[in-house]
Coordinates of C-alpha atoms in Angstrom, one line a residue:
X1 CA -24.6 -5.0 -284.7
X2 CA -21.7 -3.2 -283.2
X3 CA -23.1 0.1 -284.5
X4 CA -26.4 -0.5 -282.7
X5 CA -24.7 -1.3 -279.3
X6 CA -22.6 1.8 -279.6
X7 CA -25.6 3.9 -280.3
X8 CA -27.4 2.5 -277.2
X9 CA -24.4 3.3 -275.0
X10 CA -24.2 6.8 -276.3
X11 CA -27.9 7.3 -275.7
X12 CA -27.6 6.0 -272.1
X13 CA -24.7 8.4 -271.4
X14 CA -26.5 11.4 -272.8
X15 CA -29.6 10.5 -270.8
X16 CA -27.6 10.2 -267.5
X17 CA -25.9 13.6 -268.1
X18 CA -29.2 15.2 -268.7
X19 CA -30.6 13.6 -265.5
X20 CA -27.7 14.9 -263.4
X21 CA -28.2 18.4 -264.7
X22 CA -31.9 18.3 -263.7
X23 CA -31.2 17.0 -260.2
X24 CA -28.4 19.6 -259.6
X25 CA -30.7 22.4 -260.6
X26 CA -33.4 21.2 -258.2
X27 CA -30.9 21.1 -255.3
X28 CA -30.2 24.9 -255.7
X29 CA -33.9 25.8 -255.6
X30 CA -35.4 26.5 -252.0
X31 CA -37.8 24.0 -250.7
X32 CA -41.4 25.0 -250.3
X33 CA -42.7 25.6 -246.7
X34 CA -44.3 22.6 -245.0
X35 CA -48.1 22.6 -244.8
X36 CA -49.5 23.9 -241.4
X37 CA -49.8 21.3 -238.7
X38 CA -53.1 20.6 -237.1
X39 CA -52.9 21.6 -233.5
X40 CA -52.9 18.8 -230.9
X41 CA -55.7 19.6 -228.5
X42 CA -54.4 17.1 -226.0
X43 CA -51.0 18.9 -225.6
X44 CA -50.7 21.3 -222.7
X45 CA -50.5 25.1 -223.6
X46 CA -47.1 26.7 -223.8
X47 CA -45.8 28.5 -220.7
X48 CA -46.3 32.2 -221.0
X49 CA -43.1 34.4 -221.0
X50 CA -42.8 37.2 -218.5
X51 CA -43.9 40.4 -220.0
X52 CA -45.7 38.7 -222.9
X53 CA -49.1 40.5 -222.8
X54 CA -50.4 38.7 -225.9
X55 CA -50.6 35.5 -223.9
X56 CA -53.6 36.7 -221.9
X57 CA -56.9 37.5 -223.7
X58 CA -58.2 41.0 -223.1
X59 CA -61.5 39.7 -221.7
X60 CA -59.8 37.3 -219.2
X61 CA -58.0 38.7 -216.1
X62 CA -54.4 37.6 -215.5
X63 CA -53.9 35.1 -212.8
X64 CA -51.0 35.1 -210.4
X65 CA -48.8 32.1 -209.7
X66 CA -50.7 31.7 -206.4
X67 CA -54.0 31.4 -208.3
X68 CA -53.0 28.8 -210.8
X69 CA -54.6 25.5 -210.0
X70 CA -51.7 23.0 -209.8
X71 CA -51.7 19.4 -208.7
X72 CA -51.5 19.4 -204.9
X73 CA -52.8 22.9 -204.4
X74 CA -51.1 26.3 -204.7
X75 CA -47.4 26.5 -203.9
X76 CA -46.4 27.8 -200.4
X77 CA -46.0 31.6 -200.3
X78 CA -42.5 32.5 -198.9
X79 CA -43.0 35.1 -196.2
X80 CA -39.9 37.2 -195.4
X81 CA -39.4 37.4 -191.6
X82 CA -37.9 40.5 -190.0
X83 CA -34.2 40.1 -189.0
X84 CA -33.6 39.1 -185.4
X85 CA -31.6 41.7 -183.5
X86 CA -29.4 40.0 -181.1
X87 CA -28.2 41.7 -177.9
X88 CA -24.5 42.6 -177.8
X89 CA -22.5 39.7 -176.4
X90 CA -20.8 40.4 -173.1
X91 CA -22.5 43.7 -172.3
X92 CA -23.4 44.0 -168.6
X93 CA -26.3 45.9 -167.1
X94 CA -25.1 47.8 -164.0
X95 CA -27.4 47.9 -161.0
X96 CA -29.3 51.2 -160.4
X97 CA -27.5 53.9 -158.5
X98 CA -30.5 55.1 -156.6
X99 CA -30.0 54.1 -152.9
X100 CA -26.7 52.4 -153.7
X101 CA -25.0 53.9 -150.7
X102 CA -27.7 52.6 -148.5
X103 CA -27.1 49.1 -149.9
X104 CA -23.4 49.5 -149.1
X105 CA -24.0 51.0 -145.7
X106 CA -23.0 47.9 -143.8
X107 CA -19.6 47.8 -145.6
X108 CA -19.1 51.5 -144.8
X109 CA -20.1 51.2 -141.1
X110 CA -17.8 48.2 -140.6
X111 CA -14.7 50.5 -140.9
X112 CA -16.2 53.8 -139.6
X113 CA -18.0 52.8 -136.4
X114 CA -14.9 53.6 -134.3
X115 CA -15.5 57.3 -134.7
X116 CA -19.2 57.3 -134.0
X117 CA -19.1 54.7 -131.2
X118 CA -16.1 56.4 -129.6
X119 CA -17.9 59.8 -129.5
X120 CA -21.1 58.3 -128.2
X121 CA -19.2 56.4 -125.4
X122 CA -17.4 59.6 -124.3
X123 CA -20.5 61.8 -124.4
X124 CA -22.4 59.2 -122.3
X125 CA -20.1 59.6 -119.3
X126 CA -21.9 61.0 -116.3
X127 CA -19.3 63.8 -115.8
X128 CA -17.9 65.5 -118.9
X129 CA -14.7 67.1 -117.5
X130 CA -11.9 68.7 -119.5
X131 CA -10.1 65.4 -119.8
X132 CA -13.2 63.9 -121.5
X133 CA -13.5 66.8 -123.9
X134 CA -9.8 66.4 -124.8
X135 CA -10.5 62.7 -125.5
X136 CA -13.4 63.8 -127.8
X137 CA -11.0 66.1 -129.6
X138 CA -8.4 63.4 -130.0
X139 CA -11.0 61.0 -131.4
X140 CA -12.1 63.6 -134.0
X141 CA -8.5 64.5 -135.0
X142 CA -7.5 60.8 -135.3
X143 CA -10.5 60.3 -137.7
X144 CA -9.0 63.1 -139.9
X145 CA -11.7 65.5 -139.3
X146 CA -9.2 68.4 -139.2
X147 CA -8.2 70.8 -136.6
X148 CA -10.5 73.7 -137.3
X149 CA -13.6 71.4 -137.9
X150 CA -12.8 69.5 -134.7
X151 CA -12.7 72.7 -132.6
X152 CA -16.0 74.0 -134.0
X153 CA -17.7 70.6 -133.4
X154 CA -16.4 70.3 -129.8
X155 CA -17.6 73.9 -129.0
X156 CA -21.1 73.2 -130.3
X157 CA -21.3 69.9 -128.5
X158 CA -20.2 71.5 -125.2
X159 CA -22.9 74.1 -125.5
X160 CA -25.7 71.8 -126.4
X161 CA -24.8 69.2 -123.8
X162 CA -24.7 71.9 -121.1
X163 CA -28.2 73.1 -122.2
X164 CA -29.5 69.6 -122.5
X165 CA -28.6 68.6 -119.0
X166 CA -29.6 65.0 -118.5
X167 CA -28.5 62.9 -121.5
X168 CA -30.2 59.7 -122.6
X169 CA -28.5 57.5 -125.2
X170 CA -31.2 58.3 -127.7
X171 CA -30.8 62.0 -127.1
X172 CA -27.1 61.8 -127.4
X173 CA -27.3 59.9 -130.7
X174 CA -29.7 62.4 -132.2
X175 CA -27.5 65.3 -131.0
X176 CA -24.4 63.8 -132.5
X177 CA -26.1 62.9 -135.7
X178 CA -27.4 66.5 -136.1
X179 CA -24.0 68.1 -135.5
X180 CA -22.2 65.7 -137.8
X181 CA -24.7 66.4 -140.6
X182 CA -24.1 70.1 -140.1
X183 CA -20.4 69.4 -140.4
X184 CA -20.7 67.3 -143.5
X185 CA -23.2 69.6 -145.2
X186 CA -26.7 68.7 -146.4
X187 CA -27.5 71.7 -148.6
X188 CA -24.7 71.2 -151.2
X189 CA -25.3 70.1 -154.8
X190 CA -23.5 66.8 -155.0
X191 CA -24.8 65.7 -158.5
X192 CA -22.2 65.0 -161.1
X193 CA -23.0 67.5 -163.8
X194 CA -23.3 65.7 -167.1
X195 CA -26.3 67.5 -168.7
X196 CA -25.2 70.9 -170.0
X197 CA -27.9 73.0 -171.5
X198 CA -28.0 73.5 -175.2
X199 CA -25.2 71.2 -176.3
X200 CA -23.9 67.6 -176.2
X201 CA -22.0 65.9 -174.7
X202 CA -21.3 66.7 -171.1
X203 CA -17.5 66.6 -170.5
X204 CA -16.0 65.2 -167.3
X205 CA -12.2 65.1 -166.6
X206 CA -10.9 62.8 -163.9
X207 CA -7.6 63.8 -162.2
X208 CA -5.5 62.4 -159.4
X209 CA -2.1 60.7 -158.8
X210 CA -1.5 57.1 -159.8
X211 CA -2.4 54.7 -157.1
X212 CA -5.6 56.4 -155.9
X213 CA -7.8 54.3 -158.2
X214 CA -8.2 57.0 -160.8
X215 CA -8.6 54.9 -163.9
X216 CA -10.7 52.3 -162.1
X217 CA -12.9 55.1 -160.8
X218 CA -13.4 56.4 -164.3
X219 CA -14.5 53.0 -165.5
X220 CA -16.9 52.6 -162.5
X221 CA -18.3 56.1 -163.1
X222 CA -19.1 55.0 -166.7
X223 CA -21.1 52.2 -165.2
X224 CA -22.9 54.7 -162.9
X225 CA -23.8 56.8 -165.9
X226 CA -24.9 53.9 -168.0
X227 CA -27.1 52.6 -165.1
X228 CA -28.8 56.0 -165.2
X229 CA -29.5 55.7 -168.9
X230 CA -26.6 57.7 -170.4
X231 CA -24.4 56.9 -173.3
X232 CA -20.7 57.3 -172.7
X233 CA -17.4 57.8 -174.6
X234 CA -14.2 57.2 -172.7
X235 CA -11.0 59.1 -173.4
X236 CA -7.8 57.2 -172.4
X237 CA -5.6 60.2 -172.0
X238 CA -3.3 58.5 -169.5
X239 CA -0.9 57.6 -172.3
X240 CA 2.2 57.3 -170.1
X241 CA 1.1 54.2 -168.2
X242 CA 1.1 51.1 -170.4
X243 CA -1.9 49.4 -168.8
X244 CA -4.1 52.4 -168.3
X245 CA -5.7 52.5 -171.8
X246 CA -6.2 48.7 -171.8
X247 CA -7.8 48.8 -168.4
X248 CA -10.1 51.7 -169.3
X249 CA -11.1 50.0 -172.6
X250 CA -12.0 46.8 -170.7
X251 CA -14.3 48.8 -168.3
X252 CA -15.9 50.4 -171.3
X253 CA -16.5 47.2 -173.2
X254 CA -18.4 45.8 -170.3
X255 CA -21.1 48.4 -170.5
X256 CA -20.9 49.2 -174.2
X257 CA -19.0 52.5 -173.9
X258 CA -16.6 53.4 -176.8
X259 CA -13.0 54.1 -175.9
X260 CA -10.8 56.6 -177.7
X261 CA -7.1 55.9 -177.2
X262 CA -3.7 56.9 -178.7
X263 CA -0.2 55.4 -179.0
X264 CA 1.7 54.6 -175.8
X265 CA 3.6 57.7 -174.7
X266 CA 1.5 59.9 -177.1
X267 CA 0.1 63.4 -176.5
X268 CA -2.6 63.2 -173.8
X269 CA -4.2 66.4 -174.9
X270 CA -4.6 65.0 -178.4
X271 CA -6.4 61.9 -177.1
X272 CA -8.7 64.1 -175.0
X273 CA -9.5 66.3 -178.0
X274 CA -10.3 63.3 -180.2
X275 CA -12.5 61.8 -177.4
X276 CA -14.6 65.0 -177.2
X277 CA -14.8 65.2 -181.0
X278 CA -15.9 61.6 -181.3
X279 CA -18.5 62.1 -178.6
X280 CA -20.0 65.0 -180.4
X281 CA -20.1 63.2 -183.7
X282 CA -21.7 60.1 -182.1
X283 CA -24.3 62.2 -180.2
X284 CA -23.1 60.7 -176.9
X285 CA -24.4 62.1 -173.6
X286 CA -21.2 62.1 -171.7
X287 CA -17.4 62.0 -172.4
X288 CA -15.2 60.8 -169.5
X289 CA -11.5 61.7 -169.8
X290 CA -9.0 59.8 -167.7
X291 CA -5.8 61.8 -167.3
X292 CA -2.2 60.9 -166.3
X293 CA -1.2 60.8 -162.7
X294 CA 2.5 60.7 -163.2
X295 CA 4.7 61.6 -166.2
X296 CA 8.1 60.3 -167.3
X297 CA 9.0 63.3 -169.4
X298 CA 10.5 66.7 -168.8
X299 CA 7.0 68.2 -168.8
X300 CA 5.6 68.5 -165.3
X301 CA 2.3 66.7 -164.5
X302 CA 0.5 69.9 -163.7
X303 CA 1.6 71.6 -166.9
X304 CA 0.3 68.6 -168.9
X305 CA -3.1 68.7 -167.1
X306 CA -3.4 72.4 -167.8
X307 CA -2.7 71.7 -171.5
X308 CA -5.4 68.9 -171.6
X309 CA -7.9 71.3 -170.0
X310 CA -7.1 74.1 -172.5
X311 CA -7.3 71.7 -175.5
X312 CA -10.6 70.2 -174.4
X313 CA -12.2 73.6 -173.9
X314 CA -11.6 74.3 -177.6
X315 CA -14.6 72.1 -178.1
X316 CA -16.6 73.3 -175.1
X317 CA -16.1 74.1 -171.4
X318 CA -15.6 71.3 -169.0
X319 CA -18.7 70.5 -166.9
X320 CA -16.9 68.5 -164.2
X321 CA -13.3 68.1 -163.0
X322 CA -13.3 65.3 -160.4
X323 CA -10.3 64.8 -158.2
X324 CA -9.8 61.2 -157.0
X325 CA -8.3 60.8 -153.5
X326 CA -7.3 57.7 -151.6
X327 CA -9.2 58.1 -148.3
X328 CA -6.5 56.0 -146.5
X329 CA -3.8 58.6 -147.1
X330 CA -5.5 61.1 -144.8
X331 CA -3.7 64.4 -144.6
X332 CA -1.4 63.5 -147.4
X333 CA -4.4 63.4 -149.7
X334 CA -5.1 67.0 -148.7
X335 CA -1.6 68.0 -149.9
X336 CA -2.4 66.4 -153.2
X337 CA -5.7 68.2 -153.4
X338 CA -4.1 71.6 -152.9
X339 CA -1.7 71.1 -155.8
X340 CA -4.3 69.9 -158.2
X341 CA -6.7 72.7 -157.2
X342 CA -4.1 75.3 -158.2
X343 CA -3.9 74.0 -161.8
X344 CA -7.5 72.9 -162.7
X345 CA -10.7 74.1 -161.3
X346 CA -11.8 71.1 -159.1
X347 CA -15.6 70.8 -159.0
X348 CA -16.0 67.6 -157.0
X349 CA -14.1 65.0 -155.0
X350 CA -14.2 61.2 -155.3
X351 CA -13.0 59.4 -152.2
X352 CA -11.9 55.8 -152.8
X353 CA -11.1 53.0 -150.3
X354 CA -13.5 54.2 -147.7
X355 CA -14.3 50.5 -146.9
X356 CA -10.9 49.8 -145.5
X357 CA -9.0 51.5 -142.7
X358 CA -10.0 55.0 -144.0
X359 CA -11.2 57.4 -141.4
X360 CA -14.5 59.0 -142.2
X361 CA -13.5 62.5 -141.0
X362 CA -11.6 63.0 -144.3
X363 CA -14.9 63.8 -145.9
X364 CA -15.2 66.9 -143.7
X365 CA -11.5 67.9 -144.0
X366 CA -11.3 67.7 -147.8
X367 CA -14.5 69.7 -148.3
X368 CA -13.3 72.3 -145.9
X369 CA -9.9 72.5 -147.6
X370 CA -11.1 72.8 -151.2
X371 CA -14.5 74.3 -150.8
X372 CA -16.0 71.7 -153.1
X373 CA -18.2 68.7 -152.2
X374 CA -17.5 65.0 -152.0
X375 CA -19.7 63.7 -154.8
X376 CA -18.8 60.0 -155.0
X377 CA -17.2 57.4 -152.7
X378 CA -15.7 54.1 -153.4
X379 CA -16.6 51.3 -151.0
X380 CA -14.9 48.2 -152.4
X381 CA -13.3 46.4 -155.3
X382 CA -16.6 45.4 -157.0
X383 CA -17.6 46.9 -160.3
X384 CA -20.7 48.6 -158.7
X385 CA -19.1 49.7 -155.4
X386 CA -18.9 53.4 -156.5
X387 CA -21.8 55.3 -154.9
X388 CA -23.1 58.8 -155.0
X389 CA -22.4 60.4 -151.7
X390 CA -25.4 60.8 -149.4
X391 CA -24.7 62.7 -146.2
X392 CA -27.5 61.1 -144.2
X393 CA -26.6 57.6 -145.1
X394 CA -22.9 58.4 -144.4
X395 CA -23.5 59.8 -141.0
X396 CA -25.8 57.0 -140.0
X397 CA -23.0 54.6 -140.9
X398 CA -20.6 56.6 -138.8
X399 CA -22.6 56.5 -135.6
X400 CA -24.2 53.1 -136.1
X401 CA -27.7 52.1 -135.0

């Protein structure tokens, strides 16, 4: 019996070992691929990949995303709008310069009527004796007309009054207007030259002593040019006055003019040179250079101005050299004018502060002294109170209505 049980156990063990070998061998063999699945016709088609041309049958045109019928209709098409160009913040638009002096005529006549009315009153006397003519001379001299110009005007008035005989107020006014216009000059080119032929930009240098309103005038002139459609670069070459460059830059920023400046106490000629260079590279119409009116170095003011002029002309000749004079200084202004004219070739005069106690005869005197015309006059503290000089409007303001 024991022998039979032992034989059964041995048989079971042998069979188990054989079964493990068979199962182990099956595990090392690869499984056969699963049978193909039957496609589910209710499932949505797979999304095509970008660039997969096989997804679209050859006989069916491709459809864009806008043409695919989706629930709720096609998706909205995003339209790219052009960028909105905003106007520069803080840029001012100066008023036109045409007729500006006429608009400022009342302000001018307020301070100048003493000359015109005084002359008309004297000429209206029934008897024009020597004492009267001496009073007429004194009136003209007091108005800063100048000695030589006064003598010439009195002689012409004497002759014409003698020929005219009876004098009505209307005739006297017309006579005085005509003679004053001859004295001021109506056949002179008073345009500020900023359009040189064959090159850009026009170069204008502004000179004068500190206190005459030189830097302010340069800023106002930039407004005049911008109002006439020009583009402007400002050169802050008055490097010896701490506030000059800041002041000029503020004027420029108001009208969108670019300002070239250097370090305080730096070389003015270098700043002027860089301003012209920048103006040429930017394609600007005009470069305005504000120069020093007083120096605190061993170098004399006139020597420095001569250097600035020479350095600028390495780029191109100057088109304008404008001398700014304070009209209230009278004959002292003429002394300044002579000194500047010896160093730089003055091409035009800017008379400031003609709205105050200035005497209108200075226009005649400075033109006679320098042989160059008054081109601009300042008639107030406002930003647009710089006006092109117009002889007719000026004389009409002198003698009143």
